[in-house]
């Protein structure tokens, strides 16, 4: 573990299994310096346990940076459940997950991520109180993805302001990869402002639904990298900015909600070299965790969430401006700020 390429001084990496329900999961806690670790739960049918571990390590580190950049009193953690979210879910599996979280005594709060919805979280909540993104309860915040999408939409405008001298999206062509929860709500915002949308997904139903209500043009999943677009917005899975895709991008801006978009840090430098402005994923997609943080605080307030979203967009602007004026890659500037915020936290 200590030699793993994605290990970054994580405070704890916990492995869980419940044979009866088929539950297998990793909960990685990267840092609790700023507060209890918080980050969603992903359910994915990994080919190997090594892939699940890598995802848990990278995603939990990303949550530390995300929470620090959003100015939240939360550290970074993430859970990955190894299984097929379409066929392997059961109440017993999510009860086992709830017990696993409870055993960590409040060091980790969970919520929804890819493959998980609010009905799953409701089962988790029967076993532990360290869960957010619920539909019911005094401070329930529900599905975080609409707030994530609002943040991504505003972040795209902030990027366009810098890249094109104008944040108005009417008439801009935007290629959206993944039109699930975040990508779908994002397309609604973009279409409302008059952007021309090219969308790709591997789920035909999602594609038809989004194209039907926004007038978007459907593009084959692999072709989205070659799309003639001003903005490329990844909203599916990670590592899509890699040596096989980078040279195909025509956009001047890459800004989307997906986590871990850069396959390696060098890709961030390669984007800068190509003159593409990249919005660091964990800065632009912090809206969902802001919504979750309101619930964790015990008192949900929409005004508080929106004011935090304003701060998040200001922070993104600072990262972009600092990177552009120093001719540095944006990922490096944001990581430096995030790490310094974590290092400056008073000991808890
Ligand atoms: P989701 O499962 O609702 O949507 C993901 C979509 O991507 C699905 O429609 C899926 O079919 C599609 N997809 C998968 N592989 C694809 C491929 N190869 N090409 C094109 N499309 C593909 O998940 P979501 O909640 O919308 O999350 C999307 C991304 O945003 C994830 O990386 C997630 O970690 C990140 N994120 C989500 C939130 C949130 O609030 N939900 C917050 C922050 C970050």
Short mmCIF file of C-alpha atoms and ligand atoms in Angstrom, two decimals:
data_model
loop_
_atom_site.label_atom_id
_atom_site.label_comp_id
_atom_site.label_asym_id
_atom_site.label_seq_id
_atom_site.Cartn_x
_atom_site.Cartn_y
_atom_site.Cartn_z
CA UNK A 1 0.00 0.00 0.00
CA UNK A 2 2.68 2.52 0.99
CA UNK A 3 4.35 2.04 -2.43
CA UNK A 4 1.12 2.37 -4.41
CA UNK A 5 1.50 5.11 -7.07
CA UNK A 6 -1.79 6.73 -5.98
CA UNK A 7 -1.02 6.61 -2.25
CA UNK A 8 -0.58 10.16 -0.91
CA UNK A 9 -0.10 9.82 2.86
CA UNK A 10 -3.72 8.71 3.23
CA UNK A 11 -4.71 8.59 6.89
CA UNK A 12 -6.56 5.30 6.50
CA UNK A 13 -7.61 2.81 3.84
CA UNK A 14 -10.30 0.41 5.02
CA UNK A 15 -11.38 -2.81 3.29
CA UNK A 16 -14.80 -4.34 3.97
CA UNK A 17 -16.54 -7.53 2.91
CA UNK A 18 -19.88 -9.09 3.80
CA UNK A 19 -20.11 -12.49 2.18
CA UNK A 20 -23.86 -12.91 2.69
CA UNK A 21 -24.86 -9.83 0.70
CA UNK A 22 -21.87 -9.86 -1.65
CA UNK A 23 -20.79 -6.44 -0.33
CA UNK A 24 -17.16 -5.60 -1.09
CA UNK A 25 -15.91 -2.06 -0.60
CA UNK A 26 -12.97 0.19 0.11
CA UNK A 27 -13.32 3.37 2.14
CA UNK A 28 -10.24 5.58 1.76
CA UNK A 29 -9.73 8.52 4.12
CA UNK A 30 -7.16 10.88 2.68
CA UNK A 31 -7.25 13.64 5.28
CA UNK A 32 -9.29 14.77 8.27
CA UNK A 33 -7.18 17.91 8.85
CA UNK A 34 -10.01 20.31 7.96
CA UNK A 35 -12.81 18.18 9.44
CA UNK A 36 -14.36 14.72 9.11
CA UNK A 37 -13.69 13.20 5.70
CA UNK A 38 -16.62 13.53 3.31
CA UNK A 39 -17.07 12.22 -0.20
CA UNK A 40 -19.54 10.19 -2.18
CA UNK A 41 -19.83 6.48 -2.71
CA UNK A 42 -19.24 5.04 -6.18
CA UNK A 43 -20.57 1.63 -7.24
CA UNK A 44 -18.68 0.27 -10.21
CA UNK A 45 -17.98 -3.13 -11.70
CA UNK A 46 -14.17 -2.93 -11.60
CA UNK A 47 -12.26 -5.63 -13.43
CA UNK A 48 -9.76 -6.01 -10.58
CA UNK A 49 -9.45 -5.09 -6.91
CA UNK A 50 -6.38 -3.05 -7.88
CA UNK A 51 -8.57 -0.78 -10.06
CA UNK A 52 -11.00 -0.30 -7.17
CA UNK A 53 -8.12 0.58 -4.83
CA UNK A 54 -6.64 3.06 -7.29
CA UNK A 55 -10.02 4.75 -7.70
CA UNK A 56 -10.55 4.95 -3.93
CA UNK A 57 -7.07 6.43 -3.35
CA UNK A 58 -7.32 9.00 -6.14
CA UNK A 59 -10.94 9.98 -5.49
CA UNK A 60 -10.38 10.45 -1.74
CA UNK A 61 -7.35 12.69 -2.37
CA UNK A 62 -9.49 14.64 -4.85
CA UNK A 63 -12.14 15.09 -2.13
CA UNK A 64 -9.55 16.60 0.24
CA UNK A 65 -8.62 19.12 -2.45
CA UNK A 66 -12.27 19.72 -3.42
CA UNK A 67 -13.43 20.38 0.13
CA UNK A 68 -10.43 22.62 0.81
CA UNK A 69 -11.04 24.63 -2.38
CA UNK A 70 -14.75 24.99 -1.59
CA UNK A 71 -13.82 26.36 1.84
CA UNK A 72 -15.71 23.61 3.68
CA UNK A 73 -14.88 22.35 7.21
CA UNK A 74 -14.47 18.83 5.80
CA UNK A 75 -11.61 16.50 4.97
CA UNK A 76 -11.44 14.09 2.05
CA UNK A 77 -12.65 10.52 1.78
CA UNK A 78 -14.39 8.27 -0.69
CA UNK A 79 -16.06 4.86 -0.75
CA UNK A 80 -16.06 2.51 -3.69
CA UNK A 81 -18.37 -0.49 -3.74
CA UNK A 82 -17.15 -3.20 -6.08
CA UNK A 83 -20.22 -4.39 -7.99
CA UNK A 84 -22.64 -3.80 -10.83
CA UNK A 85 -25.04 -1.02 -9.87
CA UNK A 86 -27.70 -2.36 -12.27
CA UNK A 87 -27.71 -5.97 -11.02
CA UNK A 88 -25.94 -6.32 -7.64
CA UNK A 89 -27.83 -3.89 -5.41
CA UNK A 90 -29.85 -5.18 -2.45
CA UNK A 91 -31.03 -3.79 0.89
CA UNK A 92 -28.61 -6.18 2.65
CA UNK A 93 -25.67 -4.80 0.65
CA UNK A 94 -26.44 -1.19 1.61
CA UNK A 95 -27.07 -2.20 5.23
CA UNK A 96 -23.58 -3.74 5.25
CA UNK A 97 -22.23 -0.49 3.81
CA UNK A 98 -23.99 1.47 6.56
CA UNK A 99 -22.41 -0.75 9.24
CA UNK A 100 -18.99 -0.26 7.64
CA UNK A 101 -19.37 3.53 7.80
CA UNK A 102 -20.61 3.37 11.40
CA UNK A 103 -17.49 1.39 12.38
CA UNK A 104 -15.37 4.42 11.40
CA UNK A 105 -16.97 6.47 14.21
CA UNK A 106 -17.69 9.61 12.23
CA UNK A 107 -14.34 9.94 10.47
CA UNK A 108 -16.15 9.49 7.13
CA UNK A 109 -19.48 10.83 5.79
CA UNK A 110 -20.90 9.32 2.61
CA UNK A 111 -23.34 10.52 -0.09
CA UNK A 112 -24.18 9.64 -3.72
CA UNK A 113 -21.70 9.28 -6.56
CA UNK A 114 -21.76 7.27 -9.80
CA UNK A 115 -24.14 4.30 -9.62
CA UNK A 116 -25.75 5.37 -6.33
CA UNK A 117 -29.06 7.14 -5.74
CA UNK A 118 -31.03 8.56 -2.86
CA UNK A 119 -32.99 5.33 -2.29
CA UNK A 120 -29.66 3.51 -1.65
CA UNK A 121 -28.65 6.21 0.84
CA UNK A 122 -31.97 5.83 2.65
CA UNK A 123 -31.03 2.18 3.39
CA UNK A 124 -27.52 3.20 4.52
CA UNK A 125 -29.15 5.67 6.92
CA UNK A 126 -30.88 2.82 8.77
CA UNK A 127 -27.42 1.76 10.04
CA UNK A 128 -25.49 5.01 10.48
CA UNK A 129 -26.05 8.74 10.85
CA UNK A 130 -22.86 9.57 8.94
CA UNK A 131 -24.71 9.82 5.64
CA UNK A 132 -26.00 12.75 3.59
CA UNK A 133 -27.73 13.30 0.28
CA UNK A 134 -30.97 12.01 1.80
CA UNK A 135 -34.48 12.75 0.59
CA UNK A 136 -36.01 12.87 4.04
CA UNK A 137 -34.98 14.21 7.44
CA UNK A 138 -34.73 17.63 9.07
CA UNK A 139 -31.68 18.77 7.04
CA UNK A 140 -32.17 16.54 3.95
CA UNK A 141 -30.33 17.88 0.90
CA UNK A 142 -31.44 15.26 -1.66
CA UNK A 143 -29.66 14.59 -4.92
CA UNK A 144 -26.51 16.77 -5.11
CA UNK A 145 -26.22 16.65 -8.90
CA UNK A 146 -28.42 19.68 -9.76
CA UNK A 147 -26.16 21.90 -7.61
CA UNK A 148 -23.05 20.28 -9.12
CA UNK A 149 -24.43 21.04 -12.57
CA UNK A 150 -25.19 24.67 -11.67
CA UNK A 151 -21.58 25.08 -10.50
CA UNK A 152 -20.21 23.48 -13.67
CA UNK A 153 -22.42 25.72 -15.82
CA UNK A 154 -21.19 28.84 -14.02
CA UNK A 155 -17.61 27.53 -14.20
CA UNK A 156 -17.88 27.07 -17.97
CA UNK A 157 -18.94 30.71 -18.24
CA UNK A 158 -15.96 31.77 -16.09
CA UNK A 159 -13.61 29.80 -18.39
CA UNK A 160 -15.17 31.27 -21.55
CA UNK A 161 -14.75 34.77 -20.14
CA UNK A 162 -10.99 34.10 -19.95
CA UNK A 163 -10.59 32.06 -23.15
CA UNK A 164 -12.85 34.06 -25.46
CA UNK A 165 -13.17 37.39 -23.61
CA UNK A 166 -16.89 36.72 -23.19
CA UNK A 167 -18.84 34.45 -20.82
CA UNK A 168 -22.03 34.56 -22.89
CA UNK A 169 -22.73 31.02 -24.10
CA UNK A 170 -25.37 31.77 -26.72
CA UNK A 171 -24.10 30.44 -30.03
CA UNK A 172 -21.14 28.62 -28.42
CA UNK A 173 -20.75 24.96 -29.35
CA UNK A 174 -20.32 22.74 -26.31
CA UNK A 175 -19.48 19.02 -26.51
CA UNK A 176 -20.85 17.23 -23.46
CA UNK A 177 -19.55 13.75 -22.66
CA UNK A 178 -21.97 11.93 -20.35
CA UNK A 179 -25.54 13.15 -19.94
CA UNK A 180 -26.46 11.31 -16.74
CA UNK A 181 -27.37 13.25 -13.59
CA UNK A 182 -24.79 16.07 -13.77
CA UNK A 183 -24.45 16.15 -17.57
CA UNK A 184 -28.22 16.13 -18.04
CA UNK A 185 -28.89 19.08 -15.72
CA UNK A 186 -25.89 20.88 -17.22
CA UNK A 187 -27.35 20.54 -20.73
CA UNK A 188 -30.58 22.14 -19.49
CA UNK A 189 -28.65 25.23 -18.31
CA UNK A 190 -26.58 25.41 -21.49
CA UNK A 191 -29.55 25.00 -23.82
CA UNK A 192 -31.48 27.68 -21.93
CA UNK A 193 -28.66 30.13 -22.66
CA UNK A 194 -28.69 29.23 -26.35
CA UNK A 195 -25.57 27.08 -26.60
CA UNK A 196 -25.35 24.54 -29.42
CA UNK A 197 -24.98 21.12 -27.81
CA UNK A 198 -23.24 17.98 -29.05
CA UNK A 199 -23.83 15.12 -26.62
CA UNK A 200 -22.44 11.60 -26.19
CA UNK A 201 -23.31 8.81 -23.79
CA UNK A 202 -23.30 5.02 -23.80
CA UNK A 203 -26.88 5.02 -22.49
CA UNK A 204 -29.32 5.57 -25.38
CA UNK A 205 -32.27 6.37 -23.08
CA UNK A 206 -30.36 9.21 -21.39
CA UNK A 207 -29.29 10.52 -24.80
CA UNK A 208 -32.82 10.49 -26.19
CA UNK A 209 -34.24 12.20 -23.10
CA UNK A 210 -31.66 15.01 -23.11
CA UNK A 211 -31.73 15.47 -26.90
CA UNK A 212 -35.53 15.54 -26.77
CA UNK A 213 -35.74 18.39 -24.29
CA UNK A 214 -32.70 20.46 -25.37
CA UNK A 215 -32.46 19.90 -29.13
CA UNK A 216 -28.88 18.61 -28.71
CA UNK A 217 -27.20 16.71 -31.54
CA UNK A 218 -26.17 13.15 -30.61
CA UNK A 219 -22.58 12.11 -31.34
CA UNK A 220 -21.07 8.61 -31.02
CA UNK A 221 -19.18 8.11 -27.70
CA UNK A 222 -15.73 7.92 -29.33
CA UNK A 223 -16.45 10.80 -31.75
CA UNK A 224 -17.05 13.34 -28.98
CA UNK A 225 -13.27 13.89 -28.66
CA UNK A 226 -13.11 15.02 -32.31
CA UNK A 227 -16.12 17.33 -32.12
CA UNK A 228 -15.73 20.85 -33.54
CA UNK A 229 -16.57 22.65 -30.32
CA UNK A 230 -15.56 25.70 -28.28
CA UNK A 231 -15.86 23.81 -25.00
CA UNK A 232 -15.38 20.13 -24.17
CA UNK A 233 -17.26 19.20 -21.01
CA UNK A 234 -16.51 15.75 -19.51
CA UNK A 235 -19.31 14.55 -17.23
CA UNK A 236 -18.87 10.78 -17.30
CA UNK A 237 -15.85 8.96 -15.89
CA UNK A 238 -12.23 9.86 -15.16
CA UNK A 239 -8.87 9.68 -16.99
CA UNK A 240 -10.43 10.84 -20.29
CA UNK A 241 -7.69 13.45 -20.78
CA UNK A 242 -4.92 11.11 -21.86
CA UNK A 243 -2.36 10.75 -24.70
CA UNK A 244 -5.00 9.05 -26.87
CA UNK A 245 -7.53 11.89 -26.63
CA UNK A 246 -5.58 15.11 -26.09
CA UNK A 247 -4.48 15.73 -29.66
CA UNK A 248 -8.02 15.17 -30.92
CA UNK A 249 -9.60 17.98 -28.89
CA UNK A 250 -10.53 21.10 -30.88
CA UNK A 251 -11.97 23.04 -27.95
CA UNK A 252 -10.22 25.96 -26.27
CA UNK A 253 -11.80 25.13 -22.90
CA UNK A 254 -12.13 21.84 -21.02
CA UNK A 255 -14.57 22.21 -18.14
CA UNK A 256 -16.85 19.54 -16.76
CA UNK A 257 -18.09 17.76 -13.68
CA UNK A 258 -16.32 14.39 -13.97
CA UNK A 259 -13.81 13.56 -11.25
CA UNK A 260 -10.15 12.77 -12.03
CA UNK A 261 -10.24 13.93 -15.64
CA UNK A 262 -6.45 14.05 -16.04
CA UNK A 263 -5.06 10.54 -16.60
CA UNK A 264 -1.76 11.81 -15.19
CA UNK A 265 -0.64 15.26 -13.95
CA UNK A 266 1.44 15.62 -17.15
CA UNK A 267 -1.83 15.88 -19.08
CA UNK A 268 -2.49 19.15 -17.26
CA UNK A 269 0.79 20.51 -18.59
CA UNK A 270 0.01 19.16 -22.08
CA UNK A 271 -3.34 21.00 -22.09
CA UNK A 272 -1.61 24.27 -21.21
CA UNK A 273 0.93 23.62 -23.96
CA UNK A 274 -1.90 23.20 -26.48
CA UNK A 275 -3.44 26.49 -25.35
CA UNK A 276 -6.49 24.79 -23.80
CA UNK A 277 -7.83 26.33 -20.59
CA UNK A 278 -8.62 23.49 -18.17
CA UNK A 279 -10.92 24.01 -15.18
CA UNK A 280 -9.50 21.73 -12.45
CA UNK A 281 -12.23 19.15 -11.90
CA UNK A 282 -12.30 19.26 -8.12
CA UNK A 283 -12.68 23.05 -8.18
CA UNK A 284 -15.49 23.32 -10.74
CA UNK A 285 -17.49 20.31 -9.52
CA UNK A 286 -17.67 21.25 -5.82
CA UNK A 287 -21.36 22.22 -5.92
CA UNK A 288 -22.56 18.77 -4.90
CA UNK A 289 -20.35 18.51 -1.84
CA UNK A 290 -21.36 22.04 -0.83
CA UNK A 291 -24.98 20.84 -0.89
CA UNK A 292 -24.00 17.75 1.12
CA UNK A 293 -22.01 19.89 3.61
CA UNK A 294 -25.16 21.89 4.37
CA UNK A 295 -26.88 18.66 5.37
CA UNK A 296 -23.90 17.47 7.45
CA UNK A 297 -23.96 20.78 9.34
CA UNK A 298 -27.43 19.77 10.57
CA UNK A 299 -29.28 22.73 9.07
CA UNK A 300 -29.91 22.86 5.32
CA UNK A 301 -30.12 26.37 3.89
CA UNK A 302 -30.42 27.00 0.15
CA UNK A 303 -29.08 30.56 0.65
CA UNK A 304 -25.95 29.21 2.37
CA UNK A 305 -25.43 26.72 -0.48
CA UNK A 306 -25.75 29.45 -3.12
CA UNK A 307 -23.38 31.79 -1.25
CA UNK A 308 -20.79 28.99 -1.04
CA UNK A 309 -21.26 28.37 -4.77
CA UNK A 310 -20.44 32.05 -5.40
CA UNK A 311 -17.21 31.63 -3.39
CA UNK A 312 -16.38 28.46 -5.34
CA UNK A 313 -16.73 30.28 -8.68
CA UNK A 314 -14.56 33.15 -7.36
CA UNK A 315 -11.91 30.61 -6.32
CA UNK A 316 -12.03 29.00 -9.76
CA UNK A 317 -11.54 32.46 -11.28
CA UNK A 318 -8.51 33.05 -9.05
CA UNK A 319 -6.98 29.73 -10.11
CA UNK A 320 -7.53 30.48 -13.81
CA UNK A 321 -6.18 34.04 -13.54
CA UNK A 322 -3.12 33.02 -11.52
CA UNK A 323 -2.33 30.21 -13.96
CA UNK A 324 -2.80 32.43 -17.01
CA UNK A 325 -0.67 35.28 -15.65
CA UNK A 326 2.14 32.96 -14.49
CA UNK A 327 1.84 30.70 -17.58
CA UNK A 328 1.42 27.69 -15.31
CA UNK A 329 -0.95 24.74 -15.72
CA UNK A 330 -4.19 25.31 -13.81
CA UNK A 331 -4.04 21.92 -12.05
CA UNK A 332 -0.72 22.89 -10.46
CA UNK A 333 -2.00 26.24 -9.18
CA UNK A 334 -5.12 24.67 -7.66
CA UNK A 335 -3.19 21.80 -6.05
CA UNK A 336 -0.79 24.30 -4.48
CA UNK A 337 -3.66 26.32 -3.01
CA UNK A 338 -5.50 23.20 -1.79
CA UNK A 339 -2.42 21.69 -0.14
CA UNK A 340 -1.55 24.97 1.57
CA UNK A 341 -5.10 25.27 2.96
CA UNK A 342 -4.90 21.71 4.34
CA UNK A 343 -1.42 22.28 5.79
CA UNK A 344 -2.59 25.49 7.50
CA UNK A 345 -5.51 23.74 9.28
CA UNK A 346 -5.31 23.96 13.06
CA UNK A 347 -4.82 20.49 14.59
CA UNK A 348 -8.18 18.93 15.52
P1 LIG B 1 -24.28 9.34 -13.64
O1 LIG B 1 -24.02 7.89 -13.47
O2 LIG B 1 -25.65 9.86 -13.38
O3 LIG B 1 -23.90 9.80 -15.13
C1 LIG B 1 -22.78 9.37 -15.78
C2 LIG B 1 -23.15 9.19 -17.25
O4 LIG B 1 -21.94 8.92 -18.00
C3 LIG B 1 -24.11 8.04 -17.51
O5 LIG B 1 -25.22 8.49 -18.27
C4 LIG B 1 -23.26 7.03 -18.27
O6 LIG B 1 -23.99 6.25 -19.18
C5 LIG B 1 -22.27 7.94 -18.98
N1 LIG B 1 -21.06 7.27 -19.45
C6 LIG B 1 -20.35 6.27 -18.88
N2 LIG B 1 -19.32 5.92 -19.66
C7 LIG B 1 -19.37 6.73 -20.76
C8 LIG B 1 -18.58 6.86 -21.91
N3 LIG B 1 -17.52 6.09 -22.12
N4 LIG B 1 -18.91 7.80 -22.82
C9 LIG B 1 -19.98 8.61 -22.63
N5 LIG B 1 -20.78 8.53 -21.53
C10 LIG B 1 -20.48 7.60 -20.62
O7 LIG B 1 -23.19 10.09 -12.74
P2 LIG B 1 -23.16 11.62 -12.30
O8 LIG B 1 -23.62 11.70 -10.91
O9 LIG B 1 -23.79 12.46 -13.34
O10 LIG B 1 -21.58 11.88 -12.27
C11 LIG B 1 -20.86 12.13 -13.46
C12 LIG B 1 -19.42 12.49 -13.11
O11 LIG B 1 -19.43 13.65 -12.27
C13 LIG B 1 -18.66 11.42 -12.31
O12 LIG B 1 -17.29 11.46 -12.65
C14 LIG B 1 -18.83 11.87 -10.86
O13 LIG B 1 -17.81 11.37 -10.04
C15 LIG B 1 -18.74 13.36 -11.04
N6 LIG B 1 -19.36 14.14 -9.99
C16 LIG B 1 -20.67 13.98 -9.70
C17 LIG B 1 -21.25 14.76 -8.70
C18 LIG B 1 -22.72 14.68 -8.39
O14 LIG B 1 -23.23 15.58 -7.70
N7 LIG B 1 -23.43 13.66 -8.88
C19 LIG B 1 -20.47 15.69 -7.99
C20 LIG B 1 -19.13 15.84 -8.33
C21 LIG B 1 -18.59 15.05 -9.32
#
